[in-house]
Amino acid sequence: MRSMHLKPHTREALAGVLFVCPFAIGAALFYAAPFVVNAISSVTTKAGGRISFSGIANYTALLRNWAFQLAMKNTLLFTAIGISLLIICGLGLALLLSRPWIRLRLFRSVSLLPMILPGASLILAWQLFFQDYGIINQLLLAGGKRAIYFFDTQWGLWLIIFLYVWKNTGYIMILFMTGLSQIPRELYEASLLDGAGPLRQFIRITLPCLRPTMYLAILVAMLNSQKIYREVYHLAGNYPFEGIYMLQHFMNNNFDKLDYARLSTAAMLYSLLLFVVLVPLFYMERKSFDLG
Amino acid sequence: MGIYIFLCVLAFVFLIPLLLTIHYSLMLPSEYTVMIGNNAYTTFTFIPEHATLVQYAKALLSSLDALRMFWNAFGMTFAIVVGQVCVCTMAAYAFAHLRFWGRDFLFMILVGLMLLPPQATLVSNFVVLNKIGLVGHYASVILPGIFSAFGVCILRAFMRTIPTTCVEAANMDGAGFARVFISIILPQARPGIASLALLCFIDNWNMVEQPLILLRDTAKYPLSIYISRMTDTGIAFAFAIIYMIPPLLLYLYVQDDFVKGIRL
């Protein structure tokens, strides 16, 4: 057979398309196309078998649903507080450990363990700690304070935030450590010559140089914050207490009723919210992410 | 000096649940009066009276349900990881090194897919799988899991750091794209691939949302859902430890590459 006489860049383009094909087909089939279908069905209503465009009627109905309001409120509260705490802890630890130490490798492995060990396994131990007759309550009672009922009060949200921060601090810390190690030492030395103290060095050198890492950390933190549902499910099942009823619970419960309009509208609303927050992030840091 | 003490305390905080779980898995069920949910104070002893492996024996030899769920989890996760590595490395290579029409536009869509929350993608997946008729099979969990936009993004960032000089030299020696991919790109992208494999494994080893919605048969659930619902706490702790072993082994194997790969 004669070999194909194609121009080099055509061959490259063909190879590119071939290499991307498996992923593109799968992603289109399972994610992209259904997303478009979702979008369409969230702005249409099905009345008596006929589909008609109904604008934002579905959205307003959803926003008036008290379960959805509760779920969104909890999810947003958790996301805001959790991510802030996580970034602070991760950055703080990374700064603390930014000087060369021995034995750091062991601590690094230990700090990654919470992420490696499956949450399903550890949840038993957490229950031992936090349940009504658990270890923390015993300590509190022994110290003369009142017991905290983590699973029935607003403390539940703080429990979830603690679990989230505990789980992800190691990864975020290593992220920041990598970012910190890329800041050239000369900047600090030069600033010392000019009489800058540690706080000034932090604000003027460290933070600006860490901007790309910070955006990456926020992105990772956001992606992981959506997975906290797993811990909540392990602790409390399908109908948890009010304080920790999150968006995924809302969607799961609607799955059982197969209320598809509500589901797709909720999904679209949440996606739009995330896009509004994250897309500007990406756009601002597109150089460091090698986009464009 | 103070820093070391602080680090030790922190390490202890990170390790507490693991230590507790090991501790309780070595006890006879009659020795701890903790029944999760009952009105009994948990008695906490530092050293168990008898350290026995009774729990493990009972778990491994006589609880078929939970064991089958363990292998469910293993099978599904393994399939997803292998699939992701194959599909995402190819796509990442194309995005990183090959120029083809519409590449940048497709990449924008890729980033958008990556930012989609799992709550939204689950709804999408369910619709498609329902139409195809796969709901209730293992494939309904495995197939969507293989096409992860996040995987492509991190691998692409990795592959961009591979110098193109090697690729050009190979091209001059007559290597085609497939050859370049297999012999040059893949070995150099090993930290990235290890990183991806570990993250993917952990993510899917813990999966909860997808089986709940897509697999209606409780016999097909992975163990991650069942451990917290286990009524027989006599073996729950032992299973918790058993369930920890695969990700831990994988982590120990790819440790160095993984830490190298935590950057974009």
Coordinates of C-alpha atoms in Angstrom, one line a residue:
Chain A
M1 CA 0.0 0.0 0.0
R2 CA 1.3 3.4 -0.8
S3 CA 2.1 5.5 2.2
M4 CA -0.1 8.5 2.7
H5 CA 1.3 11.7 1.2
L6 CA -0.1 14.2 3.6
K7 CA 1.4 17.4 4.6
P8 CA 3.0 17.3 8.1
H9 CA 0.6 19.6 9.8
T10 CA -2.3 17.6 8.4
R11 CA -0.9 14.4 9.7
E12 CA -0.4 16.1 13.1
A13 CA -4.0 17.4 13.1
L14 CA -5.3 13.9 12.2
A15 CA -3.2 12.3 14.9
G16 CA -4.5 14.9 17.4
V17 CA -8.1 14.2 16.5
L18 CA -7.5 10.5 16.8
F19 CA -5.9 10.8 20.2
V20 CA -8.6 13.0 21.5
C21 CA -11.4 10.9 20.1
P22 CA -12.0 8.4 22.9
F23 CA -12.1 11.0 25.5
A24 CA -14.1 13.4 23.4
I25 CA -16.7 10.8 22.6
G26 CA -17.1 9.7 26.1
A27 CA -17.2 13.1 27.6
A28 CA -19.7 14.3 25.0
L29 CA -21.9 11.3 25.6
F30 CA -21.9 11.4 29.4
Y31 CA -21.3 15.0 30.3
A32 CA -21.5 17.6 27.6
A33 CA -24.6 16.5 25.7
P34 CA -26.7 15.7 28.8
F35 CA -25.6 19.1 30.2
V36 CA -27.2 20.8 27.2
V37 CA -30.3 18.7 27.6
N38 CA -30.4 19.7 31.2
A39 CA -30.2 23.3 30.3
I40 CA -33.0 23.0 27.8
S41 CA -35.3 21.1 30.1
S42 CA -34.7 23.6 32.9
V43 CA -36.3 26.3 30.8
T44 CA -39.1 24.3 29.5
T45 CA -42.2 22.8 31.1
K46 CA -43.9 19.6 30.1
A47 CA -47.7 20.2 30.3
G48 CA -49.8 17.4 29.0
G49 CA -47.1 15.9 26.9
R50 CA -46.3 19.1 25.1
I51 CA -43.0 20.8 25.8
S52 CA -43.1 24.5 25.8
F53 CA -40.6 27.2 26.6
S54 CA -41.3 28.6 30.0
G55 CA -38.4 30.9 30.8
I56 CA -37.4 31.1 34.3
A57 CA -40.6 29.7 35.8
N58 CA -38.8 26.5 36.9
Y59 CA -36.1 28.6 38.6
T60 CA -38.4 30.8 40.5
A61 CA -40.4 27.7 41.7
L62 CA -37.2 26.1 42.8
L63 CA -36.0 29.1 44.7
R64 CA -39.3 29.2 46.6
N65 CA -38.8 25.6 47.7
W66 CA -37.8 25.6 51.3
A67 CA -35.8 22.4 51.1
F68 CA -33.8 23.8 48.2
Q69 CA -33.3 27.1 50.1
L70 CA -32.0 25.1 53.2
A71 CA -29.7 23.0 51.1
M72 CA -28.2 26.0 49.2
K73 CA -27.8 28.0 52.4
N74 CA -26.0 25.1 54.1
T75 CA -23.9 24.3 51.1
L76 CA -22.8 27.9 50.5
L77 CA -22.1 28.5 54.2
F78 CA -20.0 25.3 54.4
T79 CA -18.1 26.2 51.2
A80 CA -17.3 29.7 52.2
I81 CA -16.2 28.9 55.7
G82 CA -14.5 25.6 54.9
I83 CA -12.4 26.9 52.0
S84 CA -11.3 29.9 53.9
L85 CA -10.2 27.9 56.9
L86 CA -8.6 25.3 54.7
I87 CA -6.5 27.9 52.8
I88 CA -5.4 29.5 56.1
C89 CA -4.4 26.3 57.7
G90 CA -2.6 25.0 54.6
L91 CA -0.8 28.2 54.0
G92 CA 0.1 28.6 57.6
L93 CA 1.5 25.2 57.8
A94 CA 3.5 25.6 54.6
L95 CA 5.0 28.8 55.9
L96 CA 5.9 27.2 59.1
L97 CA 7.7 24.4 57.4
S98 CA 9.3 26.4 54.7
R99 CA 12.7 26.3 56.3
P100 CA 14.7 23.2 55.5
W101 CA 14.1 20.6 58.2
I102 CA 15.0 17.0 58.6
R103 CA 12.3 14.4 59.0
L104 CA 9.9 16.5 57.0
R105 CA 9.2 13.6 54.6
L106 CA 7.6 11.6 57.4
F107 CA 5.3 14.5 58.4
R108 CA 4.4 15.0 54.8
S109 CA 3.3 11.4 54.5
V110 CA 1.4 11.6 57.7
S111 CA -0.4 14.8 56.7
L112 CA -1.5 13.2 53.4
L113 CA -2.9 10.2 55.3
P114 CA -6.3 11.8 56.0
M115 CA -6.8 12.1 52.3
I116 CA -5.5 8.6 51.5
L117 CA -7.4 6.7 54.1
P118 CA -11.0 6.2 53.0
G119 CA -13.5 8.3 54.8
A120 CA -15.8 5.3 55.1
S121 CA -13.3 3.6 57.3
L122 CA -12.5 6.5 59.5
I123 CA -16.1 7.5 60.0
L124 CA -16.5 4.9 62.7
A125 CA -13.8 6.5 64.8
W126 CA -15.2 9.9 64.2
Q127 CA -18.6 8.7 65.4
L128 CA -16.9 7.4 68.6
F129 CA -15.6 10.8 69.1
F130 CA -18.5 12.9 68.3
Q131 CA -21.7 11.0 69.1
D132 CA -23.9 11.9 72.0
Y133 CA -22.1 9.5 74.4
G134 CA -18.8 9.8 72.7
I135 CA -15.3 10.7 73.8
I136 CA -15.5 14.4 73.4
N137 CA -18.7 14.6 75.4
Q138 CA -17.2 12.5 78.1
L139 CA -14.3 14.8 78.3
L140 CA -16.6 17.8 78.4
L141 CA -18.7 16.4 81.1
A142 CA -15.6 15.4 83.1
G143 CA -14.5 19.0 82.8
G144 CA -17.8 20.3 84.1
K145 CA -19.2 21.7 80.8
R146 CA -22.4 20.7 79.1
A147 CA -22.4 18.0 76.4
I148 CA -22.6 19.0 72.8
Y149 CA -24.9 17.1 70.6
F150 CA -23.1 17.3 67.3
F151 CA -25.6 15.5 65.2
D152 CA -28.7 17.4 66.2
T153 CA -27.6 21.0 66.5
Q154 CA -25.9 23.6 64.5
W155 CA -22.6 22.2 65.7
G156 CA -23.1 19.6 63.0
L157 CA -22.0 22.1 60.4
W158 CA -18.8 22.8 62.4
L159 CA -18.2 19.1 62.6
I160 CA -18.4 18.8 58.8
I161 CA -16.1 21.8 58.4
F162 CA -13.6 20.2 60.8
L163 CA -13.7 17.0 58.8
Y164 CA -13.2 18.8 55.6
V165 CA -10.3 20.8 56.8
W166 CA -8.7 17.8 58.5
K167 CA -8.9 15.8 55.4
N168 CA -7.5 18.3 52.9
T169 CA -4.9 20.3 54.9
G170 CA -2.1 17.9 53.9
Y171 CA -2.7 18.3 50.2
I172 CA -3.1 22.0 50.3
M173 CA -0.1 22.4 52.5
I174 CA 2.1 20.5 50.0
L175 CA 0.7 22.6 47.2
F176 CA 1.7 25.8 49.0
M177 CA 5.1 24.3 49.9
T178 CA 5.8 23.7 46.3
G179 CA 4.7 27.3 45.5
L180 CA 6.8 28.7 48.2
S181 CA 9.8 26.9 47.1
Q182 CA 9.6 28.5 43.7
I183 CA 10.0 32.0 45.1
P184 CA 13.6 33.1 44.6
R185 CA 15.5 33.6 47.8
E186 CA 17.1 36.8 46.5
L187 CA 13.9 38.7 46.8
Y188 CA 13.9 38.1 50.5
E189 CA 17.5 38.9 50.9
A190 CA 17.2 42.1 48.9
S191 CA 14.2 43.2 51.0
L192 CA 16.1 42.5 54.2
L193 CA 18.8 44.9 53.0
D194 CA 16.2 47.5 52.5
G195 CA 15.0 46.9 56.0
A196 CA 11.8 45.0 55.6
G197 CA 10.4 43.0 58.5
P198 CA 8.7 39.6 58.2
L199 CA 5.2 41.0 57.9
R200 CA 6.1 43.3 55.1
Q201 CA 8.0 40.5 53.4
F202 CA 4.9 38.4 53.6
I203 CA 2.5 40.9 52.2
R204 CA 4.8 42.3 49.5
I205 CA 6.7 39.2 48.4
T206 CA 5.1 36.0 49.4
L207 CA 1.5 36.7 48.7
P208 CA 2.0 38.2 45.2
C209 CA 4.3 35.4 44.2
L210 CA 1.9 32.8 45.5
R211 CA -1.0 34.1 43.4
P212 CA -1.1 31.2 40.9
T213 CA -0.7 28.7 43.7
M214 CA -3.5 30.4 45.6
Y215 CA -5.8 30.1 42.7
L216 CA -5.0 26.5 42.2
A217 CA -5.5 25.8 45.9
I218 CA -8.9 27.5 45.8
L219 CA -9.8 25.4 42.8
V220 CA -8.8 22.2 44.4
A221 CA -10.5 23.2 47.6
M222 CA -13.7 23.9 45.8
L223 CA -13.6 20.6 43.9
N224 CA -13.1 18.7 47.1
S225 CA -15.7 20.6 49.0
Q226 CA -18.3 19.1 46.8
K227 CA -17.3 15.7 47.9
I228 CA -18.0 16.3 51.6
Y229 CA -21.4 14.9 50.9
R230 CA -19.8 11.5 51.4
E231 CA -18.9 12.2 55.0
V232 CA -22.3 13.6 55.7
Y233 CA -23.9 10.5 54.3
H234 CA -21.8 8.2 56.4
L235 CA -22.6 10.2 59.5
A236 CA -26.3 10.8 59.0
G237 CA -27.8 8.9 56.1
N238 CA -30.3 10.3 53.7
Y239 CA -32.2 12.7 55.9
P240 CA -29.7 14.5 58.1
F241 CA -30.3 17.2 60.6
E242 CA -31.3 20.6 59.2
G243 CA -27.9 22.1 59.8
I244 CA -26.1 19.7 57.5
Y245 CA -28.7 19.1 54.8
M246 CA -26.8 19.8 51.7
L247 CA -27.5 20.1 48.0
Q248 CA -26.7 16.5 47.2
H249 CA -29.3 15.3 49.8
F250 CA -31.9 17.5 48.1
M251 CA -31.0 16.0 44.7
N252 CA -31.0 12.4 46.0
N253 CA -34.3 12.8 47.6
N254 CA -35.7 14.2 44.4
F255 CA -34.3 11.3 42.4
D256 CA -36.5 8.9 44.3
K257 CA -39.5 10.9 43.3
L258 CA -37.9 11.4 39.8
D259 CA -39.0 15.0 39.7
Y260 CA -36.8 15.6 36.8
A261 CA -37.7 19.2 36.2
R262 CA -36.7 20.2 39.7
L263 CA -33.5 18.1 39.5
S264 CA -32.3 19.6 36.3
T265 CA -33.1 23.1 37.4
A266 CA -31.2 22.6 40.7
A267 CA -28.3 21.2 38.8
M268 CA -28.2 24.1 36.4
L269 CA -28.5 26.7 39.1
Y270 CA -25.7 25.2 41.1
S271 CA -23.5 24.9 38.0
L272 CA -24.2 28.5 37.0
L273 CA -23.3 29.6 40.5
L274 CA -20.0 27.8 40.3
F275 CA -19.2 29.0 36.9
V276 CA -19.8 32.6 37.9
V277 CA -17.3 32.2 40.7
L278 CA -14.7 30.0 39.0
V279 CA -14.6 31.2 35.4
P280 CA -13.3 34.7 36.3
L281 CA -10.7 32.9 38.5
F282 CA -9.5 31.0 35.5
Y283 CA -9.6 33.9 33.2
M284 CA -7.5 36.0 35.5
E285 CA -4.9 33.3 35.9
R286 CA -5.0 31.9 32.5
K287 CA -1.3 32.5 31.9
S288 CA -0.2 30.4 34.8
F289 CA -2.6 27.6 33.9
D290 CA -1.2 27.6 30.3
L291 CA -4.5 28.5 28.8
G292 CA -4.7 30.7 25.7
Chain B
M1 CA 12.2 22.9 69.3
G2 CA 8.7 24.1 69.8
I3 CA 8.0 23.5 66.2
Y4 CA 8.8 19.8 66.6
I5 CA 6.4 19.5 69.5
F6 CA 3.7 21.3 67.5
L7 CA 4.3 19.0 64.5
C8 CA 4.0 16.0 66.8
V9 CA 0.7 17.2 68.1
L10 CA -0.5 17.9 64.6
A11 CA 0.6 14.5 63.4
F12 CA -1.2 12.9 66.3
V13 CA -4.4 14.8 65.3
F14 CA -4.0 13.5 61.8
L15 CA -3.5 9.9 63.0
I16 CA -6.1 9.7 65.8
P17 CA -8.9 8.1 63.8
L18 CA -6.6 5.5 62.4
L19 CA -5.2 4.7 65.8
L20 CA -8.7 4.4 67.2
T21 CA -9.9 2.2 64.5
I22 CA -6.9 -0.2 64.8
H23 CA -7.3 -0.1 68.6
Y24 CA -11.0 -1.1 68.4
S25 CA -10.5 -3.7 65.7
L26 CA -8.2 -5.6 68.0
M27 CA -10.8 -6.0 70.7
L28 CA -13.4 -8.5 71.4
P29 CA -16.9 -7.2 70.7
S30 CA -17.8 -7.9 74.3
E31 CA -15.0 -5.7 75.5
Y32 CA -16.2 -2.4 74.2
T33 CA -19.6 -1.3 75.1
V34 CA -19.8 1.1 72.2
M35 CA -22.8 0.3 70.1
I36 CA -23.1 3.3 67.8
G37 CA -26.4 4.8 68.6
N38 CA -27.2 3.1 71.8
N39 CA -27.4 5.0 75.0
A40 CA -24.2 3.7 76.5
Y41 CA -21.1 5.6 77.2
T42 CA -18.1 4.4 75.1
T43 CA -15.6 3.0 77.4
F44 CA -12.2 4.0 76.3
T45 CA -9.2 2.0 77.4
F46 CA -5.8 2.7 76.2
I47 CA -4.7 -0.9 75.9
P48 CA -7.2 -3.6 75.2
E49 CA -7.4 -6.3 77.7
H50 CA -7.0 -9.0 75.2
A51 CA -5.6 -8.1 71.8
T52 CA -7.4 -10.6 69.6
L53 CA -7.8 -11.1 65.9
V54 CA -11.3 -12.4 66.4
Q55 CA -12.8 -9.6 64.5
Y56 CA -10.6 -10.1 61.5
A57 CA -11.3 -13.8 61.5
K58 CA -15.0 -13.2 61.6
A59 CA -14.8 -10.6 58.9
L60 CA -12.7 -12.5 56.5
L61 CA -14.3 -15.9 56.9
S62 CA -17.9 -15.4 57.6
S63 CA -19.3 -12.2 56.3
L64 CA -19.9 -12.8 52.6
D65 CA -22.0 -9.8 52.0
A66 CA -19.4 -7.3 53.1
L67 CA -16.6 -9.2 51.3
R68 CA -18.5 -9.2 48.1
M69 CA -19.0 -5.5 48.5
F70 CA -15.3 -5.1 49.0
W71 CA -14.6 -6.8 45.7
N72 CA -17.3 -4.7 44.1
A73 CA -15.4 -1.6 45.1
F74 CA -12.1 -3.0 44.0
G75 CA -13.4 -4.1 40.6
M76 CA -15.1 -0.8 39.9
T77 CA -12.3 1.3 41.1
F78 CA -9.7 -0.7 39.2
A79 CA -11.6 -0.5 36.0
I80 CA -12.1 3.2 36.3
V81 CA -8.4 3.9 37.1
V82 CA -7.2 1.8 34.1
G83 CA -9.7 3.4 31.8
Q84 CA -8.8 6.9 33.0
V85 CA -5.1 6.4 32.6
C86 CA -5.6 5.1 29.0
V87 CA -8.1 7.7 27.8
C88 CA -6.8 10.7 29.6
T89 CA -3.1 10.3 28.7
M90 CA -4.1 10.1 25.0
A91 CA -6.2 13.2 25.3
A92 CA -3.7 15.1 27.3
Y93 CA -1.0 14.3 24.8
A94 CA -3.2 15.7 22.1
F95 CA -4.0 18.9 24.0
A96 CA -0.4 19.4 25.1
H97 CA 1.7 18.7 22.0
L98 CA -0.5 18.3 18.9
R99 CA -2.0 21.1 17.0
F100 CA -5.3 20.4 15.5
W101 CA -8.3 22.4 14.5
G102 CA -10.5 23.5 17.3
R103 CA -8.0 22.5 20.0
D104 CA -8.3 25.7 22.0
F105 CA -12.1 25.7 21.8
L106 CA -12.3 22.2 22.9
F107 CA -10.0 23.0 25.8
M108 CA -12.3 25.7 27.0
I109 CA -15.1 23.2 27.0
L110 CA -12.9 20.8 28.9
V111 CA -12.3 23.4 31.6
G112 CA -16.0 24.0 31.8
L113 CA -16.6 20.3 32.2
M114 CA -14.0 20.2 35.0
L115 CA -15.8 22.9 36.9
L116 CA -19.2 21.1 36.8
P117 CA -20.2 20.0 40.2
P118 CA -20.8 16.3 40.7
Q119 CA -24.4 17.1 41.7
A120 CA -25.0 18.3 38.1
T121 CA -23.1 15.6 36.4
L122 CA -24.9 12.9 38.3
V123 CA -28.2 14.1 36.9
S124 CA -26.8 14.2 33.4
N125 CA -25.3 10.7 33.7
F126 CA -28.5 9.3 35.0
V127 CA -30.5 10.6 32.1
V128 CA -28.1 9.2 29.5
L129 CA -27.7 5.8 31.2
N130 CA -31.4 5.5 31.6
K131 CA -31.9 6.0 27.9
I132 CA -29.1 3.5 27.1
G133 CA -30.6 1.1 29.6
L134 CA -27.5 0.7 31.7
V135 CA -28.8 1.8 35.0
G136 CA -28.2 -1.0 37.5
H137 CA -25.1 -2.4 35.8
Y138 CA -21.6 -1.8 37.0
A139 CA -20.9 -0.2 33.7
S140 CA -23.2 2.7 34.7
V141 CA -20.7 3.7 37.4
I142 CA -17.5 2.7 35.5
L143 CA -18.1 4.4 32.2
P144 CA -18.8 8.0 33.3
G145 CA -16.0 7.7 35.8
I146 CA -13.5 7.0 33.0
F147 CA -14.0 10.4 31.3
S148 CA -12.7 12.8 33.8
A149 CA -11.9 16.3 32.6
F150 CA -9.8 16.9 35.7
G151 CA -7.5 14.1 34.8
V152 CA -6.9 15.4 31.3
C153 CA -6.2 18.9 32.7
I154 CA -3.5 17.8 35.2
L155 CA -1.9 15.4 32.8
R156 CA -1.8 18.1 30.1
A157 CA -0.1 20.5 32.5
F158 CA 2.4 17.8 33.1
M159 CA 3.0 16.9 29.5
R160 CA 3.6 20.5 28.6
T161 CA 6.7 20.4 30.8
I162 CA 8.2 17.6 28.7
P163 CA 10.7 19.2 26.3
T164 CA 9.8 18.9 22.7
T165 CA 13.4 18.4 21.7
C166 CA 13.1 14.7 22.4
V167 CA 10.0 14.5 20.3
E168 CA 11.6 16.3 17.5
A169 CA 14.7 14.1 17.6
A170 CA 12.4 11.1 17.5
N171 CA 10.5 12.5 14.6
M172 CA 13.7 13.0 12.7
D173 CA 14.5 9.3 13.2
G174 CA 11.2 8.5 11.7
A175 CA 9.0 7.8 14.7
G176 CA 5.3 8.2 14.2
F177 CA 2.9 9.8 16.7
A178 CA 2.0 6.5 18.3
R179 CA 5.7 5.6 18.8
V180 CA 6.5 8.9 20.2
F181 CA 3.6 8.6 22.6
I182 CA 4.5 5.2 23.9
S183 CA 8.2 5.4 24.0
I184 CA 8.9 9.1 24.9
I185 CA 5.9 10.8 26.4
L186 CA 4.6 8.1 28.7
P187 CA 7.8 7.3 30.5
Q188 CA 8.5 11.0 31.1
A189 CA 5.0 11.6 32.3
R190 CA 5.2 8.9 34.9
P191 CA 4.9 11.3 37.9
G192 CA 1.8 12.8 36.4
I193 CA 0.3 9.5 35.6
A194 CA 1.1 8.2 39.1
S195 CA -0.5 11.3 40.6
L196 CA -3.6 10.9 38.5
A197 CA -3.9 7.2 39.3
L198 CA -3.6 7.7 43.0
L199 CA -6.1 10.6 43.0
C200 CA -8.5 8.7 40.8
F201 CA -8.2 5.6 42.9
I202 CA -8.9 7.4 46.2
D203 CA -11.8 9.4 44.7
N204 CA -13.5 6.3 43.4
W205 CA -12.6 4.1 46.3
N206 CA -14.7 6.4 48.4
M207 CA -17.6 6.8 46.0
V208 CA -20.9 7.2 47.5
E209 CA -23.2 9.3 45.3
Q210 CA -23.0 7.3 42.1
P211 CA -23.8 3.8 43.5
L212 CA -26.7 5.2 45.5
I213 CA -28.3 6.6 42.4
L214 CA -27.1 4.4 39.6
L215 CA -27.0 1.0 41.2
R216 CA -30.3 0.1 42.7
D217 CA -29.3 -3.3 43.9
T218 CA -27.7 -3.3 47.3
A219 CA -25.7 -6.4 46.4
K220 CA -23.7 -4.3 43.9
Y221 CA -22.8 -1.5 46.3
P222 CA -19.2 -0.9 47.1
L223 CA -18.1 -1.3 50.7
S224 CA -17.8 2.5 51.2
I225 CA -21.5 2.8 51.5
Y226 CA -22.0 -0.2 53.7
I227 CA -19.5 0.2 56.4
S228 CA -21.3 3.0 58.1
R229 CA -24.6 1.1 57.8
M230 CA -23.3 -2.1 59.2
T231 CA -25.5 -3.4 61.9
D232 CA -22.9 -5.8 63.2
T233 CA -20.3 -3.6 64.7
G234 CA -18.4 -6.6 65.8
I235 CA -16.8 -6.7 62.4
A236 CA -17.2 -3.1 61.3
F237 CA -13.8 -2.0 62.6
A238 CA -12.0 -4.9 61.1
F239 CA -13.6 -4.1 57.7
A240 CA -12.6 -0.5 58.1
I241 CA -9.0 -1.6 58.4
I242 CA -9.3 -4.0 55.6
Y243 CA -10.8 -1.3 53.4
M244 CA -7.9 1.0 54.1
I245 CA -5.3 -1.3 52.8
P246 CA -5.5 -0.9 49.0
P247 CA -5.2 2.9 48.9
L248 CA -2.5 2.8 51.4
L249 CA -0.5 0.3 49.4
L250 CA -1.0 2.3 46.3
Y251 CA 0.2 5.4 48.0
L252 CA 3.3 3.8 49.4
Y253 CA 4.1 2.6 45.9
V254 CA 3.7 6.0 44.1
Q255 CA 4.7 8.2 47.0
D256 CA 7.6 10.1 45.4
D257 CA 6.0 10.5 42.1
F258 CA 2.8 11.7 43.7
V259 CA 4.4 14.5 45.7
K260 CA 6.3 15.6 42.7
G261 CA 3.1 15.7 40.8
I262 CA 1.3 18.1 43.2
R263 CA 1.7 21.1 41.2
L264 CA 0.2 22.5 38.0

